[in-house]
Coordinates of C-alpha atoms and ligand atoms in Angstrom, one line a residue:
X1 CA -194.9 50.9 -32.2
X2 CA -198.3 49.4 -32.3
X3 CA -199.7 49.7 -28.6
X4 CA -202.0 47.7 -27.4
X5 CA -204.2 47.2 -24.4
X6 CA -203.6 44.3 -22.3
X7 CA -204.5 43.3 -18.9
X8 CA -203.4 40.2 -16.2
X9 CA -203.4 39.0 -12.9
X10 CA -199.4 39.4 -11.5
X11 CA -198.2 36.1 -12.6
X12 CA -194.6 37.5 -11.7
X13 CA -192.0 35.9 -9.2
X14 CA -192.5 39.0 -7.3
X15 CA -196.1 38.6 -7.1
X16 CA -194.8 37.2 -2.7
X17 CA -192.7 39.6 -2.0
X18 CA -195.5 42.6 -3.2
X19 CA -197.6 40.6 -0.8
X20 CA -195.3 40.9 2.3
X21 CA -194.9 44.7 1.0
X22 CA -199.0 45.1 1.6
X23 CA -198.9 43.3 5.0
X24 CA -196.0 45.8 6.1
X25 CA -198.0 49.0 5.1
X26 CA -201.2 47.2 6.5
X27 CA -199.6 46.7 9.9
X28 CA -198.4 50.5 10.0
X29 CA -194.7 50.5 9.0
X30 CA -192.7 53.6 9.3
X31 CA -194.0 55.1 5.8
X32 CA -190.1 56.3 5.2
X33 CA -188.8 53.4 5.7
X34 CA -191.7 51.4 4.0
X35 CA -191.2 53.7 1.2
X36 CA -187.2 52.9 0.9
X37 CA -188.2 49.5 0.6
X38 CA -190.7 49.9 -2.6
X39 CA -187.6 51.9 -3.9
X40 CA -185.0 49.1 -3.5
X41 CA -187.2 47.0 -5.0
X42 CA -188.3 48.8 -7.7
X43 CA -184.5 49.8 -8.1
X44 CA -183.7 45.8 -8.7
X45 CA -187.1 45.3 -10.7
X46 CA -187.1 41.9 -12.8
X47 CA -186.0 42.9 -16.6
X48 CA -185.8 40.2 -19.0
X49 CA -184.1 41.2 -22.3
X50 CA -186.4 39.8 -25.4
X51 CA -184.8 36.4 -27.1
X52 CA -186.3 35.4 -30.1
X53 CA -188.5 37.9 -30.6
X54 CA -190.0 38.2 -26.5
X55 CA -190.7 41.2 -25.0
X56 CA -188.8 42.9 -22.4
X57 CA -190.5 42.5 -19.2
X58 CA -190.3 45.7 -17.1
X59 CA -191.2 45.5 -13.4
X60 CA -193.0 49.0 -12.5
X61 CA -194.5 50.0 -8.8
X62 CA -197.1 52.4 -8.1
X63 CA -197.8 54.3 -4.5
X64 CA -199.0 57.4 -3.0
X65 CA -197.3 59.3 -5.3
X66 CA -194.8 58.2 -7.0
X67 CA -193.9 55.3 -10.1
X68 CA -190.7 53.5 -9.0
X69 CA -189.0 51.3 -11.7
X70 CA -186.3 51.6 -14.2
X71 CA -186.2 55.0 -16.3
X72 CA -184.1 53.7 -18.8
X73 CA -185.1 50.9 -21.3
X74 CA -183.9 48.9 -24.3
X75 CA -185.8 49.1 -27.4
X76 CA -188.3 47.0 -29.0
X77 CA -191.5 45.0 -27.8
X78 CA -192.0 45.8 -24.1
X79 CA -194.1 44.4 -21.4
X80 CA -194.3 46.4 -18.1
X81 CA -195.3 44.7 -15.6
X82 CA -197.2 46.6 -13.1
X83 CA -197.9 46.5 -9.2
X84 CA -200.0 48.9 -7.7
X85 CA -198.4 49.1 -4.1
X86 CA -200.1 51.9 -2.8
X87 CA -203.5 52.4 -1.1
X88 CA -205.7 54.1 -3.0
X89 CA -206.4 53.2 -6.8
X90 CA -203.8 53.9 -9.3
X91 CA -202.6 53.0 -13.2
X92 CA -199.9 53.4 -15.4
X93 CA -200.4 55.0 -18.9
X94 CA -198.1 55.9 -21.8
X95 CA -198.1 59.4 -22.4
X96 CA -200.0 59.3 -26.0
X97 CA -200.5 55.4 -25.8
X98 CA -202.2 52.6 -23.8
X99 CA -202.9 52.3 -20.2
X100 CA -203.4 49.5 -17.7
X101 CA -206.7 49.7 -16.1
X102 CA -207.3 51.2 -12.9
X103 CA -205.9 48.9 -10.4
X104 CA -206.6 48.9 -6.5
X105 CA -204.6 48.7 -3.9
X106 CA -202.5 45.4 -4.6
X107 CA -203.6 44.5 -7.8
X108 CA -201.2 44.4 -10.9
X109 CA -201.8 43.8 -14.6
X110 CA -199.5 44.2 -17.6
X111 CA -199.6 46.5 -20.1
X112 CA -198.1 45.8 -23.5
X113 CA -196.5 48.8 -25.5
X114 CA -195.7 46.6 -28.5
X115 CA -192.4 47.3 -30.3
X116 CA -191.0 51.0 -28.9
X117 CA -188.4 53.0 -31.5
X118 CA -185.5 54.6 -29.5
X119 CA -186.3 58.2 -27.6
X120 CA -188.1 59.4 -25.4
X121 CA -191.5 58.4 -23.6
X122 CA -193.8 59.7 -20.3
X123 CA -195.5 56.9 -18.3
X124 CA -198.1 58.6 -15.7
X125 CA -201.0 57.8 -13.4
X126 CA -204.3 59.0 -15.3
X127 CA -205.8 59.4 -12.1
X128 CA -206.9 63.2 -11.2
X129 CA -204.4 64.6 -9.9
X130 CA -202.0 62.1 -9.2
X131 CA -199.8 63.3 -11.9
X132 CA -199.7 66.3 -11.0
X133 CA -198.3 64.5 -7.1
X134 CA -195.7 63.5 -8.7
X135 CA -196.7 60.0 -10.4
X136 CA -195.0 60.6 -13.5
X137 CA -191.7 59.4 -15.2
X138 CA -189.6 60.4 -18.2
X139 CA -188.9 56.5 -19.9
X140 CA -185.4 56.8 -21.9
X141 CA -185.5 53.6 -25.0
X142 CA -182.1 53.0 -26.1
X143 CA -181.0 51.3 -29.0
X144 CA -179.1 47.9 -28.9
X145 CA -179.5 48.2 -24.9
X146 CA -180.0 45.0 -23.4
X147 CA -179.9 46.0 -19.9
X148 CA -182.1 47.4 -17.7
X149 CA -181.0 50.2 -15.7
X150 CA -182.0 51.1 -12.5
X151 CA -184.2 54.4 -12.1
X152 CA -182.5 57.5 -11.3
X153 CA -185.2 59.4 -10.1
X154 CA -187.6 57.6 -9.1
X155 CA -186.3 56.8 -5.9
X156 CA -183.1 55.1 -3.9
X157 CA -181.4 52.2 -5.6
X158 CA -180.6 49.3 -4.5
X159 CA -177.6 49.2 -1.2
X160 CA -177.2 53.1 -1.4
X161 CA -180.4 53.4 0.6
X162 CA -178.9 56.9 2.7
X163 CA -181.7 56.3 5.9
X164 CA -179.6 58.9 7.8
X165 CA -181.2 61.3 5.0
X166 CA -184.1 59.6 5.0
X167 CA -184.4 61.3 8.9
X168 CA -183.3 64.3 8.0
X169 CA -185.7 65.0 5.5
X170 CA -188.5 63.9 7.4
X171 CA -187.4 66.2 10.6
X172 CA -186.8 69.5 7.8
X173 CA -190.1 69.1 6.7
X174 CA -191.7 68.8 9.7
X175 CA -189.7 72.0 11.3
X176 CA -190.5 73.8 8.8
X177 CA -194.3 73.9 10.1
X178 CA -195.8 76.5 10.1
X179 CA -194.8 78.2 6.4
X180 CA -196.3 81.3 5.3
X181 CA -198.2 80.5 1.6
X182 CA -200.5 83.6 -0.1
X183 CA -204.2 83.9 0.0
X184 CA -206.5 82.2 3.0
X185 CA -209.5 80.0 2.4
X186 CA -212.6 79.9 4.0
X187 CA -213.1 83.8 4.2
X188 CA -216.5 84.9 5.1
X189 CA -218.3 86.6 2.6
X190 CA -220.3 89.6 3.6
X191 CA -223.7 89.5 2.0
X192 CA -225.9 93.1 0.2
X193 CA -228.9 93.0 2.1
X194 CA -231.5 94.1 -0.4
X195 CA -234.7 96.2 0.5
X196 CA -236.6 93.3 1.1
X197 CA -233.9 92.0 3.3
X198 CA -233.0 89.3 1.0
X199 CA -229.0 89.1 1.7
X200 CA -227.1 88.8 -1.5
X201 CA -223.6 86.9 -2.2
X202 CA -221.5 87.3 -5.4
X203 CA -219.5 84.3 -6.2
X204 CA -217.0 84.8 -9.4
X205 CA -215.8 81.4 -10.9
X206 CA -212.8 81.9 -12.4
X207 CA -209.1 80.0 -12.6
X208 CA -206.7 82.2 -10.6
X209 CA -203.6 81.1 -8.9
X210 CA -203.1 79.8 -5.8
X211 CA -200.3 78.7 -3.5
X212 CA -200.8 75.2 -2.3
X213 CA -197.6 75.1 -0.2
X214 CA -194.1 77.4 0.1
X215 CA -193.6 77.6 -3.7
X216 CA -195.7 75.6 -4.9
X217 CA -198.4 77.9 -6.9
X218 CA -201.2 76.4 -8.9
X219 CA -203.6 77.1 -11.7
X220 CA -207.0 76.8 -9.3
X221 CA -210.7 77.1 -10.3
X222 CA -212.2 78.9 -7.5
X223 CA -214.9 81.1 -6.3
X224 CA -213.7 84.9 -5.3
X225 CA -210.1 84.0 -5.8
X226 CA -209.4 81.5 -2.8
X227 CA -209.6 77.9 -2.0
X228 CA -211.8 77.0 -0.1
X229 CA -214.8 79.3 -1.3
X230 CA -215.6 81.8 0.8
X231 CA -217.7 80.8 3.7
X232 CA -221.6 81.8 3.3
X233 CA -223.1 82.0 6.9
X234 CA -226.7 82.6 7.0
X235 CA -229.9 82.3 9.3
X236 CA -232.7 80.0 9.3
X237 CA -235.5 81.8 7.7
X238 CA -233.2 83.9 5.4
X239 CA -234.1 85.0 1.9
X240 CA -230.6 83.8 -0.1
X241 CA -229.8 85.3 -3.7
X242 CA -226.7 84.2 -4.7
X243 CA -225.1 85.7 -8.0
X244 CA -222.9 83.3 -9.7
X245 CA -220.9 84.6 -12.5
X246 CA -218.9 82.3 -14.7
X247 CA -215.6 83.3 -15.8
X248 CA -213.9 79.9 -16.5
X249 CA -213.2 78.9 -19.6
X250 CA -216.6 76.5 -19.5
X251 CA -219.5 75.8 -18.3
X252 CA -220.7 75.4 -14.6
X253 CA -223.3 75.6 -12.2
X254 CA -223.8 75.8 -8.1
X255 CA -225.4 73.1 -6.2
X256 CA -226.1 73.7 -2.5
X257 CA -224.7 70.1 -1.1
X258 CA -227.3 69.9 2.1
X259 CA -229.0 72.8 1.8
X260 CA -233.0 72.4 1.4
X261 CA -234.0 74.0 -1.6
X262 CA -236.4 74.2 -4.6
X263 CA -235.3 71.3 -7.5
X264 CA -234.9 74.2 -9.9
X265 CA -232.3 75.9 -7.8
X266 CA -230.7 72.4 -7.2
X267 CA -227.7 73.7 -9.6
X268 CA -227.7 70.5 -11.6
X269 CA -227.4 71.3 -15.4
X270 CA -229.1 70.3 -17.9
X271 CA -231.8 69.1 -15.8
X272 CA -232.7 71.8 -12.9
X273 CA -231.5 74.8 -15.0
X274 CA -229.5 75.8 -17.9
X275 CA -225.5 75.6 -17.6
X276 CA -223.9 78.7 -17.1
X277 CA -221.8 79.5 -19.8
X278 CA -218.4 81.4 -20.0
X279 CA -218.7 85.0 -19.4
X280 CA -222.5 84.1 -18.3
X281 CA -224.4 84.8 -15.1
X282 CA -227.0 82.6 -12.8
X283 CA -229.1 83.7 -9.9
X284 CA -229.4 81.1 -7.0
X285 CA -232.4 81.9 -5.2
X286 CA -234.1 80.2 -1.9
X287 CA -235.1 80.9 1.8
X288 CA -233.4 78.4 4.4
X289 CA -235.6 76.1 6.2
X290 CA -233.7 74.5 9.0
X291 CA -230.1 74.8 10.8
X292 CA -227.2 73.1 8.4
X293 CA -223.7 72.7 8.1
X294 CA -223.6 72.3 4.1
X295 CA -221.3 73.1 1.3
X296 CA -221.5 74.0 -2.2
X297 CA -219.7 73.2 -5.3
X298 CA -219.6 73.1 -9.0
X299 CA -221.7 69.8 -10.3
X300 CA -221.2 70.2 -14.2
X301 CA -218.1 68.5 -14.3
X302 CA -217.6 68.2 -10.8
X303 CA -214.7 65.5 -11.0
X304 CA -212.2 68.1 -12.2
X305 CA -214.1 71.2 -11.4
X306 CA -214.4 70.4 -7.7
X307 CA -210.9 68.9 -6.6
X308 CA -209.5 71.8 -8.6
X309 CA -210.6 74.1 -6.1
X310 CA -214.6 75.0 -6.4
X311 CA -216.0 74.0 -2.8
X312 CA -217.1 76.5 -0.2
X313 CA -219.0 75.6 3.2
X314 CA -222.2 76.4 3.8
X315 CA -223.6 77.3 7.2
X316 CA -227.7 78.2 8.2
X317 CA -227.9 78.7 11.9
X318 CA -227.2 76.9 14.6
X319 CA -227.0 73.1 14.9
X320 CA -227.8 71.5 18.3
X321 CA -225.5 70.4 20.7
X322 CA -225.9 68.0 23.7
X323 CA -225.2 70.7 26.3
X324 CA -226.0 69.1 29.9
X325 CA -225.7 65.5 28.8
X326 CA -223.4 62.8 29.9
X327 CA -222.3 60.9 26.7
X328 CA -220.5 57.5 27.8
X329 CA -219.8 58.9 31.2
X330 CA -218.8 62.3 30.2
X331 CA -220.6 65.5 31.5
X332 CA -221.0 67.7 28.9
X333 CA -221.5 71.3 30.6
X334 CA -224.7 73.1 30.0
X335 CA -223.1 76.4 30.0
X336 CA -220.1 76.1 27.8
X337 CA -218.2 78.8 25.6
X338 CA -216.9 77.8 22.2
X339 CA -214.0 79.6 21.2
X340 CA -213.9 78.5 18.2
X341 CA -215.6 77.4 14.8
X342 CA -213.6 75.8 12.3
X343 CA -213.9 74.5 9.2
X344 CA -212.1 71.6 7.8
X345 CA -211.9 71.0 4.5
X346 CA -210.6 68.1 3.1
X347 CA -209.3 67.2 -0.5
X348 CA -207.2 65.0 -2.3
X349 CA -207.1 65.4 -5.8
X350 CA -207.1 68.2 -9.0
X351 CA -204.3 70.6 -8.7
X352 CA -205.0 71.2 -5.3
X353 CA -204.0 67.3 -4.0
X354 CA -204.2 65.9 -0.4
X355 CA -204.6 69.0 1.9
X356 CA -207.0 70.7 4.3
X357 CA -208.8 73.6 4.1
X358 CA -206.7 74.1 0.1
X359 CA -202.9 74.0 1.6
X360 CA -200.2 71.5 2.0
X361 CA -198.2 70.9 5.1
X362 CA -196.0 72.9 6.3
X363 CA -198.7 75.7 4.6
X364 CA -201.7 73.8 6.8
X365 CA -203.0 76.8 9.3
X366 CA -202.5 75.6 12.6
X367 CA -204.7 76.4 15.8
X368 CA -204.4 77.9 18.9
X369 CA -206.0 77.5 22.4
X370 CA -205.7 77.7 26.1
X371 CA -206.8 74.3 28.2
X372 CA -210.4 74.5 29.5
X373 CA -211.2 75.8 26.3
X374 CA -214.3 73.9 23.6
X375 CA -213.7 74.6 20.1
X376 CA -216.1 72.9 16.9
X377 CA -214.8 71.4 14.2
X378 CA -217.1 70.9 11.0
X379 CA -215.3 68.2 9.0
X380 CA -216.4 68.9 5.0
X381 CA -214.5 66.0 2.4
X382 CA -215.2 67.4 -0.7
X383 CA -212.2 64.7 -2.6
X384 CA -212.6 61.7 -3.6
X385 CA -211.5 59.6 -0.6
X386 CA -212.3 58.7 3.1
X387 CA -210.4 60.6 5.4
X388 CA -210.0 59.1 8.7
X389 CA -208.7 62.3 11.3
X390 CA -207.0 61.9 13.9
X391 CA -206.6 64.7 16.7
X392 CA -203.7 63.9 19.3
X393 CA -204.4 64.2 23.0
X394 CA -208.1 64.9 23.0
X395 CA -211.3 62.9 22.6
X396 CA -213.9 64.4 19.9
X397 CA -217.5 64.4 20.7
X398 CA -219.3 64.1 17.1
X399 CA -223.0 65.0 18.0
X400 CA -223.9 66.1 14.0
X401 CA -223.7 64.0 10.7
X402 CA -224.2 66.2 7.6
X403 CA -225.6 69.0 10.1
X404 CA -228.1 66.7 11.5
X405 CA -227.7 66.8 15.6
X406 CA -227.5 63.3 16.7
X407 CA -229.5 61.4 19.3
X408 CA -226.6 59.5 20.4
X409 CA -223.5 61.8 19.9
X410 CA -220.1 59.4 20.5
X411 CA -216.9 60.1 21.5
X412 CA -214.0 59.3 19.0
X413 CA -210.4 59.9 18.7
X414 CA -210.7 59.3 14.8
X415 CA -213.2 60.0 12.7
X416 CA -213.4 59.0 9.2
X417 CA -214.9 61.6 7.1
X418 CA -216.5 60.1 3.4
X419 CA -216.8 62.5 0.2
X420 CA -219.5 64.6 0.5
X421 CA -219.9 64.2 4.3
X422 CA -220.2 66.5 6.9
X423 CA -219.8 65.8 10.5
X424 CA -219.6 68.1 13.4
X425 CA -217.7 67.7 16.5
X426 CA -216.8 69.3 19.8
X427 CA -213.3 69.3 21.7
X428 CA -212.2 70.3 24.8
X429 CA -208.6 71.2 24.6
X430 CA -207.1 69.4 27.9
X431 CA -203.9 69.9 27.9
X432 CA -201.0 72.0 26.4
X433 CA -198.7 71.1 24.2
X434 CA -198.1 70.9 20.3
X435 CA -200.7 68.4 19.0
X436 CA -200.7 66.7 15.8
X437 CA -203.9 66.8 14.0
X438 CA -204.0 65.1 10.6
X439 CA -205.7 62.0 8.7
X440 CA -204.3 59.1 9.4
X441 CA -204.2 57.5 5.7
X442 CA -200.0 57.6 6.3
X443 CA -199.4 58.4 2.9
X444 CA -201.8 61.1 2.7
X445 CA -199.2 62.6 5.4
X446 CA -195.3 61.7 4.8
X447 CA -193.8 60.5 1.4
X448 CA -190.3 60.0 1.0
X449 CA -189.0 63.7 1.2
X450 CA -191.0 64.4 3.9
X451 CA -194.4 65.3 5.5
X452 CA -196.9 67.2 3.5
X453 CA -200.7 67.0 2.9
X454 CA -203.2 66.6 5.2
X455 CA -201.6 67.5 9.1
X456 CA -201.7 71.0 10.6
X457 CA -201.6 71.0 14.5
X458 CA -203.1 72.1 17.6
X459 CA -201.5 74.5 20.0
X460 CA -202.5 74.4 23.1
X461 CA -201.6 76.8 26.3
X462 CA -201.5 76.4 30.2
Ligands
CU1 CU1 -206.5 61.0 3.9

């Protein structure tokens, strides 16, 4: 085998029907169903044996998360042809060999793997953490084979398409909201408040495990032992120490992602500081200026640090709300209670994948209210897409972008949240039922066995 990198536009006959494929998931199709059709397709992928000397040509799909194509191949030169069906960026790699590039949604290219010997082979997605989701496939070569079979795994082939278990997967995995999972983010750390009434945090960075959703128990690099970080809440004016010690098996450092502070305590190394090495300690040190919703994460590293689990928020104060005013018609009351605060944390990659506030539904918390009641949300992406959320059944009032009040607050019933925004918003709960609460990137939510990700609910009482 002599691999070798090569890229194409998709010249293949299929090259139409992938198109009609994007134009479904752009108009919203039912992700199952959607999802069923990527598989049947994939399931009768063109496979040309080599004459003369050509190379097989292997069809190969990509999506949100999953490779669907043929797991079984004949051997000698191959070509796969690759489609990247999904909607987010995506590629297709030998295990130990080339890779196509990184392909956006609807792109394709091929990727030549040269002559393969019989045995066995791993194609993946090199993209953090999409792997780990479940883009992966065992590729069997078999001598002398000269067809192509279809996958086994990697999805339903071709008439046996079972949608009556298509439904009944999707209802399970709904029912089985809400599941108990060990270990809660987002606790709030209770400072030492020193003789000079600096208050003092500890933060130990360590990888500890941590149980995404029922079962499911990963290898996470967090702060104190949970994902997200524990919550720092502080006042404007407040000395902050903050004692970071580094038990990973690297370096890191801290950086306080909105938080006004001096450049040297900016927590970018090698440039603001020294990096904290393994089994070393750092003090953060700074008085806050002004009221912020902020966060704070590893930087060193930050692409596999962070989406593995080292984000916390970051709260100083107070942020402004537009008590009293009426915001496209809408009376906001001047005396109103909020009930609640919450966090949301989004993320998408590492070993944590798509979830909120570091679980997978059915393990998302869900929330609880009476009607009349005005929780805040602060919405923190700290992955490495947009996240558009959707609440059911109420309006939300953003009136804070990165914990700066706005002068014109607006009323939204999505909100798409960036990496590394913030944005604050304020709900009144209306009416009661159970509503859905999730983003609305459809295959951040359902896949073929199911929901999972990024939904939790609202619960709301008369
Ligand atoms: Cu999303």
């Amino acid at each position: 085998m002599t691999p070798r990198h090569d890229e194409a536009k998709d010249l293949s006959p299929a090259g139409a029907f992938d198109k009609i494929l994007m134009v479904l998931a752009t108009m919203g199709a039912a992700v199952a169903v959607l999802a069923a059709v990527v598989a049947f397709r994939g399931g009768t992928a063109s496979a040309e044996e080599g004459v003369g000397g050509e190379p097989h040509v292997v069809g190969f799909t990509l999506s949100e998360f999953a490779i669907d194509g043929p797991s079984e191949i004949g051997a000698g030169p191959t070509r796969l042809q690759v489609s990247n069906e999904g909607s987010v960026v995506h590629n297709l790699a030998l295990d130990g060999g080339p890779s196509t590039p990184d392909l956006n949604a609807g792109d394709a290219a091929t990727l030549d793997l040269g002559a393969l010997d019989p045995g066995s082979y791993v194609i993946f997605c090199s993209i953090a953490g999409h792997r780990e989701a479940g883009m992966e496939l065992g590729l069997t070569v078999v001598e002398g084979a000269t067809a192509v079979e279809p996958g086994e795994g990697g999805g339903h082939a071709g008439d046996d398409v079972d949608w009556a278990d298509l439904d009944r997967m999707m209802t399970e995995s709904m029912l089985a909201f809400p599941a108990e999972t060990e270990g809660i983010g987002n606790q709030e750390l209770e400072p030492t408040i020193l003789a000079d009434g600096t208050k003092e945090f500890h933060l130990t960075a360590a990888i500890t495990p941590w149980e995404v959703e029922p079962g499911n128990i990963v290898d996470a690099w967090t702060y104190n032992g949970m994902v997200p970080a524990p919550m720092i809440k502080v006042d404007v004016g407040d000395r902050v120490r903050v004692v970071v010690d580094n038990q990973l098996p690297m370096g890191t450092d801290v950086h306080w992602h909105g938080v006004k502070v001096p450049n040297d305590m900016d927590g970018v190394a090698p440039l603001t500081q020294p990096l904290i090495e393994s089994g070393d300690t750092f003090v953060y040190e700074f008085t806050t200026q002004e009221p912020m919703v902020a966060m704070y994460h590893a930087h060193h590293h930050g692409q596999m640090q962070v989406p593995n689990g080292m984000f916390g928020t970051f709260i100083v104060g107070d942020v402004a709300m537009p008590l009293g005013r009426t915001i496209s018609g809408i009376e906001i009351p001047q005396h109103l209670e909020v009930t609640q605060e919450i966090p949301m944390v989004l993320n998408d990659a590492g070993v944590i994948g798509l979830s909120l506030n570091g679980k997978s539904f059915p393990a998302t918390q869900p929330y609880t209210g009476a009607v009349g009641e005005w929780v805040v949300v602060h919405y923190y992406n700290e992955g490495l897409q947009i996240h558009p959320m959707h609440l059911h059944g109420f309006p939300q009032l953003v009136y804070a972008k990165d914990g700066i009040p706005l002068d014109s607050p607006y009323w939204v019933d999505t909100l798409n949240v960036s990496p590394g925004e913030r944005y604050s918003v304020l709900v009144e709960l209306q009416d009661p039922g159970v509503w859905v609460w999730h983003c609305h990137i459809l295959t951040h939510v359902e896949r073929e066995e199911g929901m999972f990700g990024m939904v939790t609910a609202f619960i709301v009482e008369e």
